[in-house]
mmCIF file of C-alpha atoms in Angstrom:
data_model
loop_
_atom_site.group_PDB
_atom_site.id
_atom_site.type_symbol
_atom_site.label_atom_id
_atom_site.label_comp_id
_atom_site.label_asym_id
_atom_site.label_seq_id
_atom_site.Cartn_x
_atom_site.Cartn_y
_atom_site.Cartn_z
ATOM 1 C CA MET A 151 13.762 -25.826 -4.286
ATOM 2 C CA ASP A 152 13.807 -28.495 -6.909
ATOM 3 C CA THR A 153 12.657 -27.661 -10.425
ATOM 4 C CA GLU A 154 9.376 -29.553 -10.070
ATOM 5 C CA ASN A 155 8.358 -27.473 -7.039
ATOM 6 C CA VAL A 156 9.377 -24.260 -8.801
ATOM 7 C CA LYS A 157 7.087 -25.086 -11.729
ATOM 8 C CA ASN A 158 4.149 -25.417 -9.325
ATOM 9 C CA ILE A 159 4.496 -21.851 -8.024
ATOM 10 C CA LYS A 160 1.402 -19.989 -9.198
ATOM 11 C CA LYS A 161 1.048 -17.357 -6.451
ATOM 12 C CA ILE A 162 3.899 -15.294 -5.030
ATOM 13 C CA LEU A 163 3.395 -13.012 -2.038
ATOM 14 C CA VAL A 164 5.979 -10.306 -1.409
ATOM 15 C CA GLY A 165 6.076 -8.101 1.671
ATOM 16 C CA VAL A 166 7.215 -4.528 1.093
ATOM 17 C CA ASP A 167 8.133 -1.428 3.036
ATOM 18 C CA ASP A 168 10.722 1.196 2.139
ATOM 19 C CA SER A 169 13.749 -0.763 3.356
ATOM 20 C CA ALA A 170 16.484 -1.682 0.902
ATOM 21 C CA ASP A 171 15.955 -5.394 1.643
ATOM 22 C CA ALA A 172 12.221 -5.143 0.931
ATOM 23 C CA GLN A 173 12.860 -3.358 -2.353
ATOM 24 C CA LEU A 174 15.312 -6.099 -3.306
ATOM 25 C CA ALA A 175 12.712 -8.714 -2.298
ATOM 26 C CA PHE A 176 10.202 -6.947 -4.572
ATOM 27 C CA ARG A 177 12.611 -7.099 -7.517
ATOM 28 C CA VAL A 178 13.285 -10.802 -6.885
ATOM 29 C CA ALA A 179 9.545 -11.483 -6.598
ATOM 30 C CA MET A 180 8.854 -9.642 -9.869
ATOM 31 C CA ARG A 181 11.504 -11.669 -11.684
ATOM 32 C CA ARG A 182 10.142 -14.949 -10.290
ATOM 33 C CA ALA A 183 6.567 -13.985 -11.176
ATOM 34 C CA ILE A 184 7.617 -13.191 -14.749
ATOM 35 C CA ASP A 185 9.705 -16.358 -15.117
ATOM 36 C CA LEU A 186 6.963 -18.589 -13.682
ATOM 37 C CA ASN A 187 3.951 -16.711 -15.087
ATOM 38 C CA ALA A 188 2.707 -16.465 -11.497
ATOM 39 C CA THR A 189 0.318 -14.020 -9.872
ATOM 40 C CA LEU A 190 2.207 -11.494 -7.751
ATOM 41 C CA TYR A 191 0.584 -10.288 -4.534
ATOM 42 C CA ILE A 192 2.242 -7.230 -2.997
ATOM 43 C CA VAL A 193 1.469 -6.761 0.696
ATOM 44 C CA SER A 194 2.268 -4.005 3.136
ATOM 45 C CA VAL A 195 1.130 -3.768 6.722
ATOM 46 C CA LEU A 196 -0.019 -0.580 8.427
ATOM 47 C CA GLU A 197 1.625 -0.818 11.832
ATOM 48 C CA LYS A 198 -0.606 0.789 14.414
ATOM 49 C CA ASP A 199 1.981 0.186 17.143
ATOM 50 C CA GLU A 200 4.172 2.754 15.366
ATOM 51 C CA MET A 201 1.424 5.384 15.946
ATOM 52 C CA ASN A 202 0.745 7.211 19.183
ATOM 53 C CA VAL A 203 -2.574 6.672 20.989
ATOM 54 C CA PHE A 204 -4.094 9.879 19.580
ATOM 55 C CA GLN A 205 -3.257 8.866 16.006
ATOM 56 C CA VAL A 206 -4.749 5.383 16.471
ATOM 57 C CA LEU A 207 -7.960 6.865 17.889
ATOM 58 C CA ASP A 208 -8.225 9.378 15.035
ATOM 59 C CA ASP A 209 -10.076 7.596 12.218
ATOM 60 C CA ASP A 210 -9.132 10.360 9.770
ATOM 61 C CA TYR A 211 -5.434 9.905 10.581
ATOM 62 C CA VAL A 212 -5.574 6.120 10.182
ATOM 63 C CA HIS A 213 -7.597 6.480 6.967
ATOM 64 C CA GLY A 214 -5.018 8.971 5.638
ATOM 65 C CA GLU A 215 -2.162 6.604 6.495
ATOM 66 C CA ARG A 216 -4.010 3.751 4.777
ATOM 67 C CA GLU A 217 -4.592 5.888 1.663
ATOM 68 C CA GLU A 218 -0.886 6.804 1.517
ATOM 69 C CA LEU A 219 0.012 3.129 1.841
ATOM 70 C CA LYS A 220 -2.429 2.270 -0.955
ATOM 71 C CA LYS A 221 -0.843 4.878 -3.257
ATOM 72 C CA HIS A 222 2.567 3.436 -2.443
ATOM 73 C CA LEU A 223 1.424 -0.099 -3.277
ATOM 74 C CA LEU A 224 -0.192 1.079 -6.506
ATOM 75 C CA ARG A 225 3.235 2.417 -7.553
ATOM 76 C CA TYR A 226 4.737 -1.010 -6.869
ATOM 77 C CA GLN A 227 1.901 -2.583 -8.864
ATOM 78 C CA LYS A 228 2.551 -0.291 -11.826
ATOM 79 C CA ILE A 229 6.275 -1.090 -11.780
ATOM 80 C CA ALA A 230 5.536 -4.830 -11.766
ATOM 81 C CA GLU A 231 3.032 -4.554 -14.615
ATOM 82 C CA GLU A 232 5.424 -2.465 -16.686
ATOM 83 C CA ALA A 233 8.137 -5.070 -16.045
ATOM 84 C CA GLY A 234 5.898 -7.759 -17.516
ATOM 85 C CA VAL A 235 4.113 -9.387 -14.575
ATOM 86 C CA ILE A 236 0.741 -10.444 -16.011
ATOM 87 C CA ASP A 237 -1.354 -10.499 -12.820
ATOM 88 C CA VAL A 238 -0.455 -8.139 -9.956
ATOM 89 C CA ARG A 239 -2.608 -7.579 -6.899
ATOM 90 C CA ILE A 240 -2.108 -5.411 -3.827
ATOM 91 C CA VAL A 241 -2.996 -6.225 -0.236
ATOM 92 C CA ILE A 242 -3.135 -3.818 2.695
ATOM 93 C CA ALA A 243 -3.310 -5.232 6.194
ATOM 94 C CA GLU A 244 -3.097 -3.758 9.684
ATOM 95 C CA GLY A 245 -1.194 -4.966 12.732
ATOM 96 C CA ASP A 246 2.147 -6.533 13.495
ATOM 97 C CA PRO A 247 3.704 -7.323 10.082
ATOM 98 C CA GLY A 248 4.986 -10.828 10.794
ATOM 99 C CA GLU A 249 1.922 -12.074 12.620
ATOM 100 C CA THR A 250 -0.532 -10.360 10.289
ATOM 101 C CA ILE A 251 1.073 -11.783 7.157
ATOM 102 C CA VAL A 252 1.298 -15.304 8.629
ATOM 103 C CA LYS A 253 -2.080 -15.419 10.388
ATOM 104 C CA GLU A 254 -4.285 -13.310 8.083
ATOM 105 C CA VAL A 255 -2.776 -12.591 4.677
ATOM 106 C CA ILE A 256 -1.328 -16.011 3.856
ATOM 107 C CA PRO A 257 -4.521 -17.929 4.770
ATOM 108 C CA SER A 258 -6.631 -15.611 2.606
ATOM 109 C CA ILE A 259 -4.310 -15.720 -0.438
ATOM 110 C CA ASN A 260 -2.782 -19.193 -0.047
ATOM 111 C CA PRO A 261 0.504 -18.325 -1.826
ATOM 112 C CA ASP A 262 2.993 -20.953 -2.921
ATOM 113 C CA LEU A 263 5.934 -18.703 -2.038
ATOM 114 C CA LEU A 264 6.507 -15.769 0.321
ATOM 115 C CA ILE A 265 9.423 -13.463 -0.504
ATOM 116 C CA ILE A 266 10.535 -11.010 2.179
ATOM 117 C CA GLY A 267 13.490 -8.814 3.015
ATOM 118 C CA ALA A 268 15.712 -9.789 5.929
ATOM 119 C CA LEU A 269 15.477 -6.373 7.595
ATOM 120 C CA SER A 270 12.541 -4.017 7.995
ATOM 121 C CA LYS A 271 12.705 -0.249 7.912
ATOM 122 C CA GLN A 272 11.221 0.690 11.267
ATOM 123 C CA GLY A 273 11.802 0.316 14.946
ATOM 124 C CA ILE A 274 14.080 -1.891 16.984
ATOM 125 C CA ARG A 275 12.923 -4.935 15.013
ATOM 126 C CA LYS A 276 15.065 -3.927 12.062
ATOM 127 C CA TYR A 277 18.184 -4.752 14.049
ATOM 128 C CA PHE A 278 17.050 -8.222 14.999
ATOM 129 C CA GLY A 279 15.226 -9.240 11.823
ATOM 130 C CA SER A 280 12.466 -10.645 14.013
ATOM 131 C CA GLN A 281 9.721 -10.119 11.420
ATOM 132 C CA ALA A 282 11.574 -12.132 8.770
ATOM 133 C CA ALA A 283 12.553 -14.784 11.315
ATOM 134 C CA TYR A 284 8.963 -15.059 12.532
ATOM 135 C CA MET A 285 7.581 -15.433 9.008
ATOM 136 C CA ALA A 286 10.268 -17.930 8.001
ATOM 137 C CA LYS A 287 9.478 -20.028 11.058
ATOM 138 C CA TYR A 288 5.673 -19.927 11.017
ATOM 139 C CA ALA A 289 4.557 -19.382 7.420
ATOM 140 C CA PRO A 290 2.773 -22.462 6.038
ATOM 141 C CA CYS A 291 4.431 -21.994 2.636
ATOM 142 C CA SER A 292 7.977 -21.753 1.303
ATOM 143 C CA VAL A 293 9.747 -18.557 2.350
ATOM 144 C CA PHE A 294 12.574 -16.851 0.493
ATOM 145 C CA VAL A 295 14.392 -14.288 2.677
ATOM 146 C CA VAL A 296 16.335 -11.719 0.652
ATOM 147 C CA ARG A 297 19.344 -9.828 1.962
#
């Protein structure tokens, strides 16, 4: 990225889970948001395909999972605010992480930069990095993949 494009970054979206790469991506996103005085959006996706059919059909279970995810994101938000990020917002979505971020989250937020970890924490996808590859290929904004 040239310096002129960097100066125009006003919204940074970072995808988080508990993987080491995602936590590194969060730290990079915080630093960029501070340096650029940008709004930091922290997104995590509740993956229903990781639940069994009974869990998906149980509204109380899904609501409980969503509440746990919200608490987790609020901790990320607090860390970012304490680090000096002026405007931090959290986003919870549901579905396949790559597709949901590209097709739903990005269009609603319209970020200038997406920062994601190369590997996710769950499932077979973590070995192939398919979520990061998908987002890097299809996101309509600049993507910074952290490893």
